[in-house]
Amino acid sequence: MIKRVVLGDGLLGSELVRQTGWGCISRREQGIDFTKPHTYEHLIVGYDEVINCIAHTDTYDENRDIHWDVNYAGVSKLVDICNKHDIKLIHISTDYMYTNSKKNSSETDIPSPCNTWYGYTKLLGDAHVQLKSDNYLVARCTHKPSPFPYSKAYTNLIGNFDYVNKIAELIVLLIQSGGEGIYNVGTELKSMFDLAKVTRPDVHPINELCNDQMPTDVSMDITKLKGKLKL
């Protein structure tokens, strides 16, 4: 039996554990520092696969160092550990890779992320995994809490995002099917407003984005995912 552990217990990490019963390594509960491998390396030794759900996700935070330390440097160190111990790395990325790319971007298209330190360092992390990892799966996605937590939702923000339970289910199936390389992970194309209405019927539509850096179209081609999972 393949032994798997989730690194991180945020929204997605917790949902993956809830759906599967896989082990979990928590930064808060176990006091690990993702930028210091000696604080967690011993915890993942013996597992066959590690699912990395740790990231600095404050998209518009202008603190370069924290994005760099977690989203790139931390990932590069995790790659080294996984290679050292012959562990497959499943790395959770983001559809923000495609903020400035063409619509319905595929995994082979050149990614052009949002113009923030978050987007830049997530791209570097993805690239490092592709370049240096001996055995990996990168899942690009966006997951939202359910029910939708806000009273307003954008009508002009388009993508393949979905609620965390649905995205987690797809990731679990992809992992269990032995997926390798880069995969776009999501459901049918929709606006954020359309998604919000599913769990919050009284949500108010808005069409003015809060800042110029916010993406309007992060649509992805999910043909590869559908083929792998036979959806």
C-alpha positions as CSV (number, residue, x, y, z in Angstrom):
1,M,0.0,0.0,0.0
2,I,1.3,3.5,-0.9
3,K,1.9,5.6,2.1
4,R,1.0,9.3,1.6
5,V,1.3,12.4,3.9
6,V,-0.1,15.9,3.4
7,L,2.3,18.7,4.2
8,G,0.2,21.6,5.6
9,D,-3.3,21.8,7.2
10,G,-4.9,24.8,5.6
11,L,-8.2,24.7,3.7
12,L,-7.1,22.2,1.0
13,G,-4.7,20.2,3.1
14,S,-7.4,19.6,5.7
15,E,-9.9,18.6,3.1
16,L,-7.5,16.1,1.5
17,V,-7.0,14.5,4.9
18,R,-10.7,14.5,5.6
19,Q,-11.5,12.7,2.4
20,T,-8.7,10.1,2.5
21,G,-7.4,9.7,6.1
22,W,-3.9,10.3,4.9
23,G,-1.3,11.5,7.4
24,C,-0.8,15.2,8.0
25,I,2.2,17.3,9.0
26,S,1.1,20.7,10.4
27,R,3.2,23.8,10.7
28,R,1.2,24.9,13.7
29,E,0.8,21.7,15.6
30,Q,4.2,20.2,15.0
31,G,6.1,23.5,14.9
32,I,7.9,22.9,11.6
33,D,9.5,25.7,9.6
34,F,9.1,25.0,5.9
35,T,12.2,27.0,5.1
36,K,14.3,24.8,7.4
37,P,14.3,21.2,6.2
38,H,15.8,19.8,9.4
39,T,12.5,20.7,11.2
40,Y,10.4,18.3,9.1
41,E,12.7,16.0,7.1
42,H,12.5,13.2,9.7
43,L,8.7,13.4,9.6
44,I,8.3,12.5,5.9
45,V,11.0,9.8,5.8
46,G,9.2,6.5,5.2
47,Y,6.4,7.9,3.1
48,D,6.1,7.1,-0.6
49,E,4.4,10.3,-1.6
50,V,4.2,13.8,0.0
51,I,1.5,16.3,-1.0
52,N,2.7,19.8,-0.5
53,C,-0.1,22.2,0.4
54,I,2.2,24.8,2.1
55,A,2.4,28.2,0.3
56,H,2.2,31.9,1.1
57,T,-1.1,32.7,-0.5
58,D,-1.5,36.3,0.4
59,T,-1.7,37.2,-3.3
60,Y,-1.1,40.9,-3.1
61,D,1.3,41.0,-0.2
62,E,4.3,43.1,-1.4
63,N,6.7,41.5,1.1
64,R,9.0,39.8,-1.4
65,D,11.0,37.8,1.1
66,I,8.2,35.8,2.6
67,H,6.9,34.8,-0.9
68,W,10.4,33.9,-1.9
69,D,11.2,31.9,1.2
70,V,8.0,29.8,1.1
71,N,6.9,29.6,-2.5
72,Y,10.3,29.1,-4.0
73,A,13.2,28.4,-1.6
74,G,11.0,26.2,0.6
75,V,9.8,24.2,-2.4
76,S,13.4,23.8,-3.7
77,K,14.5,22.3,-0.4
78,L,11.5,20.0,-0.3
79,V,12.5,18.7,-3.8
80,D,16.0,17.9,-2.5
81,I,14.5,16.0,0.4
82,C,12.1,14.0,-1.7
83,N,14.9,13.1,-4.2
84,K,17.2,12.0,-1.3
85,H,14.6,9.7,0.1
86,D,13.0,8.5,-3.1
87,I,9.6,10.2,-2.4
88,K,7.2,11.3,-5.0
89,L,6.4,15.0,-4.7
90,I,2.8,16.2,-5.3
91,H,3.0,20.0,-5.4
92,I,-0.1,22.2,-5.3
93,S,0.2,25.2,-7.6
94,T,-2.3,27.7,-8.8
95,D,-4.3,28.8,-11.9
96,Y,-2.8,32.2,-11.4
97,M,0.0,30.9,-13.5
98,Y,-2.3,31.8,-16.4
99,T,-3.3,35.3,-15.4
100,N,-1.6,36.9,-18.4
101,S,-1.6,33.9,-20.7
102,K,-4.0,33.1,-23.5
103,K,-7.5,31.8,-22.6
104,N,-8.0,28.2,-21.9
105,S,-4.3,27.6,-21.3
106,S,-3.0,24.1,-21.5
107,E,-0.2,22.5,-19.5
108,T,2.2,23.0,-22.4
109,D,1.5,26.7,-22.9
110,I,4.0,29.2,-21.6
111,P,2.7,30.4,-18.2
112,S,2.5,34.1,-17.5
113,P,1.5,34.6,-13.9
114,C,-0.1,37.6,-12.1
115,N,2.2,40.5,-11.7
116,T,2.8,40.0,-8.0
117,W,5.5,38.4,-5.9
118,Y,3.0,35.6,-5.3
119,G,2.7,34.8,-9.0
120,Y,6.4,35.2,-9.7
121,T,7.5,32.9,-6.9
122,K,4.8,30.3,-7.5
123,L,6.1,30.1,-11.1
124,L,9.7,29.7,-9.9
125,G,8.5,26.9,-7.6
126,D,6.7,25.1,-10.4
127,A,9.8,25.4,-12.7
128,H,12.1,24.1,-10.0
129,V,10.0,21.1,-9.5
130,Q,9.9,20.4,-13.2
131,L,13.7,20.9,-13.5
132,K,15.0,19.1,-10.4
133,S,12.4,16.6,-9.1
134,D,13.0,13.0,-9.9
135,N,9.3,12.1,-9.5
136,Y,6.6,14.7,-9.3
137,L,3.0,15.8,-10.0
138,V,2.1,19.5,-10.1
139,A,-1.6,20.4,-9.8
140,R,-2.6,23.9,-10.9
141,C,-6.0,24.9,-9.3
142,T,-8.0,27.3,-7.2
143,H,-10.3,26.1,-4.4
144,K,-12.8,28.1,-2.4
145,P,-14.4,27.6,1.0
146,S,-18.0,26.3,1.1
147,P,-20.3,28.1,1.6
148,F,-19.0,31.1,-0.3
149,P,-17.9,33.4,2.5
150,Y,-18.5,36.8,0.9
151,S,-21.7,38.9,0.3
152,K,-20.4,39.9,-3.2
153,A,-18.8,38.0,-6.1
154,Y,-17.3,39.1,-9.4
155,T,-19.2,38.5,-12.6
156,N,-16.1,39.1,-14.7
157,L,-13.7,36.8,-13.0
158,I,-13.7,33.6,-15.1
159,G,-12.0,30.3,-14.4
160,N,-12.2,26.6,-13.6
161,F,-12.1,27.1,-9.9
162,D,-14.6,25.3,-7.6
163,Y,-15.3,24.6,-3.9
164,V,-12.5,22.9,-2.0
165,N,-14.3,19.6,-1.6
166,K,-14.6,19.2,-5.4
167,I,-11.1,20.3,-6.1
168,A,-9.8,18.0,-3.4
169,E,-11.7,15.1,-4.8
170,L,-10.1,15.6,-8.3
171,I,-6.7,15.9,-6.8
172,V,-7.2,12.6,-4.8
173,L,-8.3,10.8,-7.9
174,L,-5.3,12.2,-9.9
175,I,-2.9,11.1,-7.2
176,Q,-4.4,7.7,-6.9
177,S,-4.3,7.2,-10.7
178,G,-0.6,7.8,-10.7
179,G,-0.6,11.2,-12.4
180,E,2.8,12.6,-13.3
181,G,4.0,16.0,-14.6
182,I,1.8,19.1,-14.8
183,Y,-2.0,18.9,-14.6
184,N,-4.6,21.7,-14.7
185,V,-7.2,20.7,-12.1
186,G,-10.7,22.2,-12.2
187,T,-14.3,21.9,-13.3
188,E,-16.4,23.5,-16.0
189,L,-15.7,27.2,-16.8
190,K,-17.7,29.6,-14.8
191,S,-17.6,33.1,-13.2
192,M,-16.9,33.6,-9.5
193,F,-20.5,34.9,-9.2
194,D,-21.9,31.7,-10.7
195,L,-19.9,29.6,-8.3
196,A,-20.9,31.8,-5.3
197,K,-24.6,31.4,-6.2
198,V,-24.4,27.6,-5.7
199,T,-24.0,28.0,-1.9
200,R,-25.1,31.6,-1.4
201,P,-28.2,32.4,-3.4
202,D,-28.3,36.0,-2.0
203,V,-24.8,36.9,-3.2
204,H,-24.6,40.3,-4.9
205,P,-23.0,40.6,-8.4
206,I,-20.2,43.0,-8.9
207,N,-18.1,43.7,-12.0
208,E,-15.4,46.1,-10.8
209,L,-12.2,44.3,-9.7
210,C,-10.6,45.6,-6.5
211,N,-7.2,46.3,-8.2
212,D,-5.4,46.3,-11.5
213,Q,-3.4,43.2,-10.6
214,M,-6.4,41.0,-10.1
215,P,-7.0,38.5,-13.0
216,T,-10.2,38.4,-15.0
217,D,-9.5,35.2,-16.9
218,V,-7.6,32.2,-15.4
219,S,-9.4,29.7,-17.7
220,M,-7.6,26.4,-18.2
221,D,-7.8,23.6,-20.7
222,I,-8.7,20.5,-18.5
223,T,-8.7,18.0,-21.3
224,K,-5.6,16.2,-20.0
225,L,-7.2,15.8,-16.5
226,K,-10.5,14.5,-18.1
227,G,-8.5,12.0,-20.1
228,K,-6.5,10.7,-17.2
229,L,-9.6,10.4,-14.9
230,K,-11.9,9.3,-17.7
231,L,-14.4,12.1,-16.8
